[in-house]
């Protein structure tokens, strides 16, 4: 009987990874590596990246958090214009960007200060933003997304010709913050792994 | 550190299961090691099936995007259900090996 078989070794690797991801602060270390800190400043426009719509056409938690952050930056007077981008809506329903624009207007943002665009990937969002903002002389943007996403998104938007000021709506790395539960740590590692795979894909595809 | 409570709970119930297994069910102590090894194999098979499912999914999405010009998000693969289904695949495969005497 062989003591070490390939599947047994793979199982040991899986168990070790699970224990390390769940019971150590690896999520914080990985978050510190991927997280992009805020670089506040005045810009020509605020670009709020899309996330997703729920089944009933309302904004997901992530989408809502990004939207509110974009509105706050506009209210702080850091830019005169906000561009909401996002996914297409279900058949006959408003898109994510339109739902965000409606919320912004309801919260008192002038309609003239709002632009919307539809895109399904970060790369498409950069292309969409370029098409909508280039003619308005926008060069410097405050880019709103989660800290872990801004590393890739910032590079893509810089490649599209913008000067990017990262404006994270949520930080992955929170020094001194409350300890995450085991499931939360695992979820965070999963999100970081997903973003890592996305970065790898963008590099291989030549987008970065 | 609070999360270590979970490991403590699992340790206590594992010891209890060991006691019940040996004293009540008359299970052989010597069979515990091979059983743990078999569980590790199942875990390894789960990881292998998961990797295979992810790679196939990635390839199918790429083909759909390029050949059919239809958009399918890669985030479709970021679903915990795929892990559960991979674990089921691994269990069936492991039991198939066992019932085949391998």
mmCIF file of C-alpha atoms in Angstrom:
data_model
loop_
_atom_site.group_PDB
_atom_site.id
_atom_site.type_symbol
_atom_site.label_atom_id
_atom_site.label_comp_id
_atom_site.label_asym_id
_atom_site.label_seq_id
_atom_site.Cartn_x
_atom_site.Cartn_y
_atom_site.Cartn_z
ATOM 1 C CA UNK A 1 0.000 0.000 0.000
ATOM 2 C CA UNK A 2 1.471 3.338 -1.048
ATOM 3 C CA UNK A 3 1.520 5.839 1.827
ATOM 4 C CA UNK A 4 1.611 8.902 -0.437
ATOM 5 C CA UNK A 5 -0.595 8.897 -3.522
ATOM 6 C CA UNK A 6 -1.109 11.929 -5.785
ATOM 7 C CA UNK A 7 -4.705 12.426 -4.623
ATOM 8 C CA UNK A 8 -3.645 12.046 -0.991
ATOM 9 C CA UNK A 9 -0.902 14.644 -1.438
ATOM 10 C CA UNK A 10 -3.366 16.955 -3.191
ATOM 11 C CA UNK A 11 -5.787 16.438 -0.300
ATOM 12 C CA UNK A 12 -3.097 17.424 2.188
ATOM 13 C CA UNK A 13 -2.416 20.563 0.144
ATOM 14 C CA UNK A 14 -6.158 21.372 0.052
ATOM 15 C CA UNK A 15 -6.555 20.853 3.803
ATOM 16 C CA UNK A 16 -3.487 22.979 4.579
ATOM 17 C CA UNK A 17 -4.703 25.767 2.282
ATOM 18 C CA UNK A 18 -8.144 25.656 3.905
ATOM 19 C CA UNK A 19 -6.728 25.868 7.433
ATOM 20 C CA UNK A 20 -4.275 28.644 6.537
ATOM 21 C CA UNK A 21 -6.941 30.655 4.691
ATOM 22 C CA UNK A 22 -9.476 30.230 7.481
ATOM 23 C CA UNK A 23 -7.500 30.414 10.704
ATOM 24 C CA UNK A 24 -4.608 32.795 9.946
ATOM 25 C CA UNK A 25 -4.542 36.498 8.974
ATOM 26 C CA UNK A 26 -3.574 35.569 5.390
ATOM 27 C CA UNK A 27 -6.587 37.540 4.120
ATOM 28 C CA UNK A 28 -5.170 40.712 5.678
ATOM 29 C CA UNK A 29 -1.701 40.098 4.213
ATOM 30 C CA UNK A 30 -3.129 39.403 0.747
ATOM 31 C CA UNK A 31 -5.445 42.406 1.098
ATOM 32 C CA UNK A 32 -2.514 44.665 1.981
ATOM 33 C CA UNK A 33 -0.757 43.522 -1.198
ATOM 34 C CA UNK A 34 -3.743 44.031 -3.510
ATOM 35 C CA UNK A 35 -5.446 47.007 -1.870
ATOM 36 C CA UNK A 36 -5.025 50.382 -3.542
ATOM 37 C CA UNK A 37 -5.182 53.292 -1.062
ATOM 38 C CA UNK A 38 -7.219 56.420 -1.763
ATOM 39 C CA UNK A 39 -5.438 59.335 -3.461
ATOM 40 C CA UNK A 40 -7.939 62.134 -2.999
ATOM 41 C CA UNK A 41 -7.714 65.251 -5.126
ATOM 42 C CA UNK A 42 -9.580 67.413 -7.581
ATOM 43 C CA UNK A 43 -10.427 65.796 -10.898
ATOM 44 C CA UNK A 44 -12.300 66.539 -14.120
ATOM 45 C CA UNK A 45 -14.794 63.717 -13.492
ATOM 46 C CA UNK A 46 -15.688 60.861 -11.183
ATOM 47 C CA UNK A 47 -16.053 57.439 -12.811
ATOM 48 C CA UNK A 48 -18.049 54.893 -10.795
ATOM 49 C CA UNK A 49 -17.415 51.361 -12.034
ATOM 50 C CA UNK A 50 -20.254 48.877 -12.392
ATOM 51 C CA UNK A 51 -20.955 45.797 -10.312
ATOM 52 C CA UNK A 52 -24.323 44.104 -10.796
ATOM 53 C CA UNK A 53 -28.082 44.359 -10.544
ATOM 54 C CA UNK A 54 -30.184 42.005 -8.450
ATOM 55 C CA UNK A 55 -32.908 39.912 -10.065
ATOM 56 C CA UNK A 56 -35.571 42.550 -9.424
ATOM 57 C CA UNK A 57 -33.483 45.254 -11.083
ATOM 58 C CA UNK A 58 -32.286 46.923 -7.872
ATOM 59 C CA UNK A 59 -28.625 47.712 -7.212
ATOM 60 C CA UNK A 60 -26.488 45.066 -5.501
ATOM 61 C CA UNK A 61 -24.791 45.985 -2.214
ATOM 62 C CA UNK A 62 -21.453 46.536 -3.947
ATOM 63 C CA UNK A 63 -23.056 48.648 -6.669
ATOM 64 C CA UNK A 64 -24.913 50.731 -4.094
ATOM 65 C CA UNK A 65 -21.746 51.278 -2.023
ATOM 66 C CA UNK A 66 -19.841 52.467 -5.079
ATOM 67 C CA UNK A 67 -22.701 54.742 -6.145
ATOM 68 C CA UNK A 68 -22.990 56.405 -2.741
ATOM 69 C CA UNK A 69 -19.219 56.924 -2.632
ATOM 70 C CA UNK A 70 -19.302 58.564 -6.067
ATOM 71 C CA UNK A 71 -22.131 60.868 -4.985
ATOM 72 C CA UNK A 72 -20.218 61.809 -1.814
ATOM 73 C CA UNK A 73 -17.117 62.724 -3.834
ATOM 74 C CA UNK A 74 -19.257 64.890 -6.124
ATOM 75 C CA UNK A 75 -20.909 66.572 -3.126
ATOM 76 C CA UNK A 76 -17.433 67.274 -1.699
ATOM 77 C CA UNK A 77 -16.783 69.287 -4.846
ATOM 78 C CA UNK A 78 -13.889 67.118 -6.038
ATOM 79 C CA UNK A 79 -15.250 66.996 -9.617
ATOM 80 C CA UNK A 80 -18.091 68.640 -11.556
ATOM 81 C CA UNK A 81 -19.254 65.465 -13.277
ATOM 82 C CA UNK A 82 -19.988 61.851 -12.405
ATOM 83 C CA UNK A 83 -20.077 58.976 -14.898
ATOM 84 C CA UNK A 84 -21.948 55.868 -13.793
ATOM 85 C CA UNK A 85 -21.141 52.765 -15.802
ATOM 86 C CA UNK A 86 -22.702 49.374 -15.295
ATOM 87 C CA UNK A 87 -24.233 46.220 -16.644
ATOM 88 C CA UNK A 88 -27.272 46.115 -18.952
ATOM 89 C CA UNK A 89 -30.594 45.635 -17.174
ATOM 90 C CA UNK A 90 -33.013 42.732 -17.562
ATOM 91 C CA UNK A 91 -35.302 42.893 -20.637
ATOM 92 C CA UNK A 92 -37.263 46.154 -20.519
ATOM 93 C CA UNK A 93 -35.686 47.310 -17.240
ATOM 94 C CA UNK A 94 -33.237 50.141 -16.614
ATOM 95 C CA UNK A 95 -29.521 49.356 -16.749
ATOM 96 C CA UNK A 96 -27.339 49.484 -13.648
ATOM 97 C CA UNK A 97 -26.050 52.910 -14.706
ATOM 98 C CA UNK A 98 -29.594 54.237 -15.215
ATOM 99 C CA UNK A 99 -30.678 52.899 -11.799
ATOM 100 C CA UNK A 100 -27.654 54.630 -10.249
ATOM 101 C CA UNK A 101 -28.400 57.886 -12.068
ATOM 102 C CA UNK A 102 -32.006 57.790 -10.819
ATOM 103 C CA UNK A 103 -30.777 57.308 -7.237
ATOM 104 C CA UNK A 104 -28.278 60.172 -7.624
ATOM 105 C CA UNK A 105 -30.995 62.532 -8.909
ATOM 106 C CA UNK A 106 -33.265 61.526 -6.034
ATOM 107 C CA UNK A 107 -30.426 62.383 -3.656
ATOM 108 C CA UNK A 108 -30.139 65.851 -5.152
ATOM 109 C CA UNK A 109 -27.422 65.522 -7.789
ATOM 110 C CA UNK A 110 -28.243 67.773 -10.783
ATOM 111 C CA UNK A 111 -29.107 65.779 -13.903
ATOM 112 C CA UNK A 112 -26.597 67.866 -15.884
ATOM 113 C CA UNK A 113 -23.772 66.506 -13.716
ATOM 114 C CA UNK A 114 -24.605 62.859 -14.480
ATOM 115 C CA UNK A 115 -23.474 60.698 -17.390
ATOM 116 C CA UNK A 116 -24.272 57.014 -17.892
ATOM 117 C CA UNK A 117 -22.749 54.201 -19.906
ATOM 118 C CA UNK A 118 -23.305 50.478 -20.298
ATOM 119 C CA UNK A 119 -20.438 47.971 -20.183
ATOM 120 C CA UNK A 120 -19.937 44.386 -19.050
ATOM 121 C CA UNK A 121 -16.232 44.223 -18.219
ATOM 122 C CA UNK A 122 -13.657 46.576 -16.706
ATOM 123 C CA UNK A 123 -11.984 46.906 -20.097
ATOM 124 C CA UNK A 124 -15.290 47.818 -21.767
ATOM 125 C CA UNK A 125 -15.884 50.355 -19.011
ATOM 126 C CA UNK A 126 -12.575 52.077 -19.798
ATOM 127 C CA UNK A 127 -13.442 52.167 -23.509
ATOM 128 C CA UNK A 128 -16.921 53.486 -22.727
ATOM 129 C CA UNK A 129 -15.506 56.171 -20.413
ATOM 130 C CA UNK A 130 -13.022 57.257 -23.044
ATOM 131 C CA UNK A 131 -15.774 57.616 -25.634
ATOM 132 C CA UNK A 132 -18.002 59.606 -23.300
ATOM 133 C CA UNK A 133 -15.391 61.788 -21.590
ATOM 134 C CA UNK A 134 -12.708 62.454 -24.199
ATOM 135 C CA UNK A 135 -14.836 65.036 -26.041
ATOM 136 C CA UNK A 136 -15.437 66.880 -22.770
ATOM 137 C CA UNK A 137 -11.732 67.357 -22.174
ATOM 138 C CA UNK A 138 -11.709 65.033 -19.178
ATOM 139 C CA UNK A 139 -8.232 63.771 -18.395
ATOM 140 C CA UNK A 140 -7.987 63.421 -14.618
ATOM 141 C CA UNK A 141 -10.550 61.106 -13.011
ATOM 142 C CA UNK A 142 -11.436 59.857 -9.577
ATOM 143 C CA UNK A 143 -11.993 56.134 -10.113
ATOM 144 C CA UNK A 144 -14.455 54.466 -7.735
ATOM 145 C CA UNK A 145 -14.436 50.733 -7.000
ATOM 146 C CA UNK A 146 -13.211 48.432 -4.199
ATOM 147 C CA UNK A 147 -9.556 48.732 -3.199
ATOM 148 C CA UNK A 148 -8.834 45.214 -4.474
ATOM 149 C CA UNK A 149 -10.280 45.932 -7.930
ATOM 150 C CA UNK A 150 -8.599 49.308 -8.412
ATOM 151 C CA UNK A 151 -5.148 47.861 -9.098
ATOM 152 C CA UNK A 152 -6.375 46.322 -12.361
ATOM 153 C CA UNK A 153 -9.012 48.960 -13.128
ATOM 154 C CA UNK A 154 -6.580 51.836 -12.545
ATOM 155 C CA UNK A 155 -4.050 50.329 -14.962
ATOM 156 C CA UNK A 156 -6.729 49.776 -17.614
ATOM 157 C CA UNK A 157 -8.007 53.362 -17.337
ATOM 158 C CA UNK A 158 -4.472 54.772 -17.454
ATOM 159 C CA UNK A 159 -3.925 52.772 -20.601
ATOM 160 C CA UNK A 160 -7.099 54.373 -21.998
ATOM 161 C CA UNK A 161 -5.454 57.767 -21.549
ATOM 162 C CA UNK A 162 -6.721 58.930 -18.160
ATOM 163 C CA UNK A 163 -4.783 60.135 -15.152
ATOM 164 C CA UNK A 164 -6.305 58.072 -12.357
ATOM 165 C CA UNK A 165 -6.862 59.062 -8.739
ATOM 166 C CA UNK A 166 -8.007 55.898 -6.939
ATOM 167 C CA UNK A 167 -11.084 56.415 -4.747
ATOM 168 C CA UNK A 168 -11.858 53.049 -3.098
ATOM 169 C CA UNK A 169 -15.414 52.640 -1.885
ATOM 170 C CA UNK A 170 -14.220 49.821 0.375
ATOM 171 C CA UNK A 171 -10.767 48.805 1.580
ATOM 172 C CA UNK A 172 -9.764 45.136 1.694
ATOM 173 C CA UNK A 173 -7.001 45.733 4.228
ATOM 174 C CA UNK A 174 -8.205 47.190 7.514
ATOM 175 C CA UNK A 175 -5.350 47.455 10.026
ATOM 176 C CA UNK A 176 -6.632 47.228 13.581
ATOM 177 C CA UNK A 177 -10.135 46.390 12.365
ATOM 178 C CA UNK A 178 -12.315 43.764 14.018
ATOM 179 C CA UNK A 179 -11.287 40.162 13.488
ATOM 180 C CA UNK A 180 -13.138 38.494 10.620
ATOM 181 C CA UNK A 181 -14.992 35.263 11.245
ATOM 182 C CA UNK A 182 -13.573 32.150 9.590
ATOM 183 C CA UNK A 183 -16.177 32.159 6.815
ATOM 184 C CA UNK A 184 -15.511 35.855 6.171
ATOM 185 C CA UNK A 185 -11.781 35.160 5.845
ATOM 186 C CA UNK A 186 -12.430 32.356 3.394
ATOM 187 C CA UNK A 187 -14.763 34.605 1.369
ATOM 188 C CA UNK A 188 -12.129 37.328 1.307
ATOM 189 C CA UNK A 189 -9.445 34.905 0.113
ATOM 190 C CA UNK A 190 -11.876 33.728 -2.598
ATOM 191 C CA UNK A 191 -12.499 37.318 -3.738
ATOM 192 C CA UNK A 192 -8.769 38.025 -3.792
ATOM 193 C CA UNK A 193 -8.120 34.810 -5.742
ATOM 194 C CA UNK A 194 -10.823 35.785 -8.258
ATOM 195 C CA UNK A 195 -9.269 39.233 -8.714
ATOM 196 C CA UNK A 196 -5.829 37.613 -9.012
ATOM 197 C CA UNK A 197 -7.136 35.358 -11.791
ATOM 198 C CA UNK A 198 -8.702 38.378 -13.515
ATOM 199 C CA UNK A 199 -5.375 40.213 -13.367
ATOM 200 C CA UNK A 200 -3.600 37.184 -14.818
ATOM 201 C CA UNK A 201 -6.148 36.954 -17.640
ATOM 202 C CA UNK A 202 -5.827 40.665 -18.433
ATOM 203 C CA UNK A 203 -2.023 40.342 -18.589
ATOM 204 C CA UNK A 204 -2.102 37.227 -20.787
ATOM 205 C CA UNK A 205 -4.691 38.837 -23.087
ATOM 206 C CA UNK A 206 -2.484 41.926 -23.358
ATOM 207 C CA UNK A 207 -5.002 44.307 -21.789
ATOM 208 C CA UNK A 208 -2.524 45.406 -19.086
ATOM 209 C CA UNK B 1 -8.139 34.136 17.866
ATOM 210 C CA UNK B 2 -11.899 33.751 18.377
ATOM 211 C CA UNK B 3 -12.082 31.649 15.212
ATOM 212 C CA UNK B 4 -9.931 29.001 16.917
ATOM 213 C CA UNK B 5 -13.040 28.143 18.959
ATOM 214 C CA UNK B 6 -14.287 26.366 15.819
ATOM 215 C CA UNK B 7 -11.186 24.144 15.788
ATOM 216 C CA UNK B 8 -11.752 23.436 19.490
ATOM 217 C CA UNK B 9 -15.352 22.357 18.825
ATOM 218 C CA UNK B 10 -14.248 20.037 16.027
ATOM 219 C CA UNK B 11 -11.492 18.570 18.222
ATOM 220 C CA UNK B 12 -13.913 17.810 21.067
ATOM 221 C CA UNK B 13 -16.535 16.144 18.837
ATOM 222 C CA UNK B 14 -13.769 14.189 17.056
ATOM 223 C CA UNK B 15 -12.538 12.782 20.369
ATOM 224 C CA UNK B 16 -16.151 11.957 21.320
ATOM 225 C CA UNK B 17 -16.658 10.167 17.983
ATOM 226 C CA UNK B 18 -13.430 8.228 18.573
ATOM 227 C CA UNK B 19 -14.606 7.104 22.016
ATOM 228 C CA UNK B 20 -18.048 6.110 20.713
ATOM 229 C CA UNK B 21 -16.465 4.312 17.742
ATOM 230 C CA UNK B 22 -14.062 2.279 19.852
ATOM 231 C CA UNK B 23 -16.278 1.526 22.872
ATOM 232 C CA UNK B 24 -19.809 1.323 21.496
ATOM 233 C CA UNK B 25 -19.336 0.375 17.838
ATOM 234 C CA UNK B 26 -16.208 -1.761 18.340
ATOM 235 C CA UNK B 27 -14.378 -0.101 15.453
ATOM 236 C CA UNK B 28 -10.698 -1.033 15.039
ATOM 237 C CA UNK B 29 -8.235 1.639 16.197
ATOM 238 C CA UNK B 30 -5.793 0.610 13.501
ATOM 239 C CA UNK B 31 -8.356 1.398 10.791
ATOM 240 C CA UNK B 32 -8.520 5.091 11.726
ATOM 241 C CA UNK B 33 -5.289 6.016 9.949
ATOM 242 C CA UNK B 34 -6.309 4.516 6.574
ATOM 243 C CA UNK B 35 -9.749 6.123 6.982
ATOM 244 C CA UNK B 36 -8.144 9.550 7.442
ATOM 245 C CA UNK B 37 -5.942 8.886 4.418
ATOM 246 C CA UNK B 38 -9.041 7.984 2.389
ATOM 247 C CA UNK B 39 -10.664 11.263 3.463
ATOM 248 C CA UNK B 40 -7.548 13.137 2.301
ATOM 249 C CA UNK B 41 -7.844 11.355 -1.048
ATOM 250 C CA UNK B 42 -11.453 12.529 -1.377
ATOM 251 C CA UNK B 43 -10.343 16.078 -0.597
ATOM 252 C CA UNK B 44 -7.591 15.828 -3.188
ATOM 253 C CA UNK B 45 -10.021 14.484 -5.771
ATOM 254 C CA UNK B 46 -12.362 17.392 -4.972
ATOM 255 C CA UNK B 47 -9.545 19.843 -5.707
ATOM 256 C CA UNK B 48 -8.708 17.998 -8.934
ATOM 257 C CA UNK B 49 -12.349 17.996 -10.114
ATOM 258 C CA UNK B 50 -12.693 21.667 -9.166
ATOM 259 C CA UNK B 51 -9.594 22.583 -11.157
ATOM 260 C CA UNK B 52 -10.903 20.581 -14.127
ATOM 261 C CA UNK B 53 -14.334 22.204 -13.946
ATOM 262 C CA UNK B 54 -12.808 25.681 -13.715
ATOM 263 C CA UNK B 55 -10.434 25.085 -16.636
ATOM 264 C CA UNK B 56 -13.232 23.669 -18.818
ATOM 265 C CA UNK B 57 -15.535 26.540 -17.859
ATOM 266 C CA UNK B 58 -12.838 29.092 -18.638
ATOM 267 C CA UNK B 59 -12.212 27.495 -22.036
ATOM 268 C CA UNK B 60 -15.936 27.314 -22.876
ATOM 269 C CA UNK B 61 -16.440 30.983 -21.978
ATOM 270 C CA UNK B 62 -13.459 31.972 -24.116
ATOM 271 C CA UNK B 63 -14.828 29.977 -27.067
ATOM 272 C CA UNK B 64 -18.316 31.451 -26.575
ATOM 273 C CA UNK B 65 -16.892 34.963 -26.509
ATOM 274 C CA UNK B 66 -14.620 34.558 -29.517
ATOM 275 C CA UNK B 67 -16.390 32.089 -31.812
ATOM 276 C CA UNK B 68 -20.036 32.883 -31.047
ATOM 277 C CA UNK B 69 -19.492 36.580 -30.221
ATOM 278 C CA UNK B 70 -21.784 36.139 -27.220
ATOM 279 C CA UNK B 71 -20.900 37.573 -23.825
ATOM 280 C CA UNK B 72 -20.650 35.253 -20.838
ATOM 281 C CA UNK B 73 -19.042 36.587 -17.671
ATOM 282 C CA UNK B 74 -16.073 34.796 -16.114
ATOM 283 C CA UNK B 75 -17.691 35.569 -12.744
ATOM 284 C CA UNK B 76 -20.137 32.773 -13.597
ATOM 285 C CA UNK B 77 -17.399 30.396 -12.428
ATOM 286 C CA UNK B 78 -17.042 32.215 -9.096
ATOM 287 C CA UNK B 79 -19.802 30.127 -7.543
ATOM 288 C CA UNK B 80 -19.568 28.059 -4.339
ATOM 289 C CA UNK B 81 -21.973 25.513 -5.858
ATOM 290 C CA UNK B 82 -19.155 24.398 -8.172
ATOM 291 C CA UNK B 83 -17.119 23.384 -5.095
ATOM 292 C CA UNK B 84 -20.037 21.333 -3.732
ATOM 293 C CA UNK B 85 -20.617 19.618 -7.090
ATOM 294 C CA UNK B 86 -16.885 18.885 -7.366
ATOM 295 C CA UNK B 87 -17.015 17.299 -3.892
ATOM 296 C CA UNK B 88 -19.931 15.089 -5.012
ATOM 297 C CA UNK B 89 -17.954 14.064 -8.112
ATOM 298 C CA UNK B 90 -14.962 13.232 -5.891
ATOM 299 C CA UNK B 91 -17.070 11.145 -3.480
ATOM 300 C CA UNK B 92 -18.658 9.123 -6.296
ATOM 301 C CA UNK B 93 -15.254 8.550 -7.899
ATOM 302 C CA UNK B 94 -13.693 7.502 -4.561
ATOM 303 C CA UNK B 95 -16.541 5.080 -3.808
ATOM 304 C CA UNK B 96 -16.304 3.734 -7.338
ATOM 305 C CA UNK B 97 -12.634 2.973 -6.667
ATOM 306 C CA UNK B 98 -13.571 1.302 -3.354
ATOM 307 C CA UNK B 99 -16.363 -0.844 -4.790
ATOM 308 C CA UNK B 100 -14.046 -1.852 -7.656
ATOM 309 C CA UNK B 101 -11.488 -3.043 -5.113
ATOM 310 C CA UNK B 102 -8.846 -0.453 -6.170
#
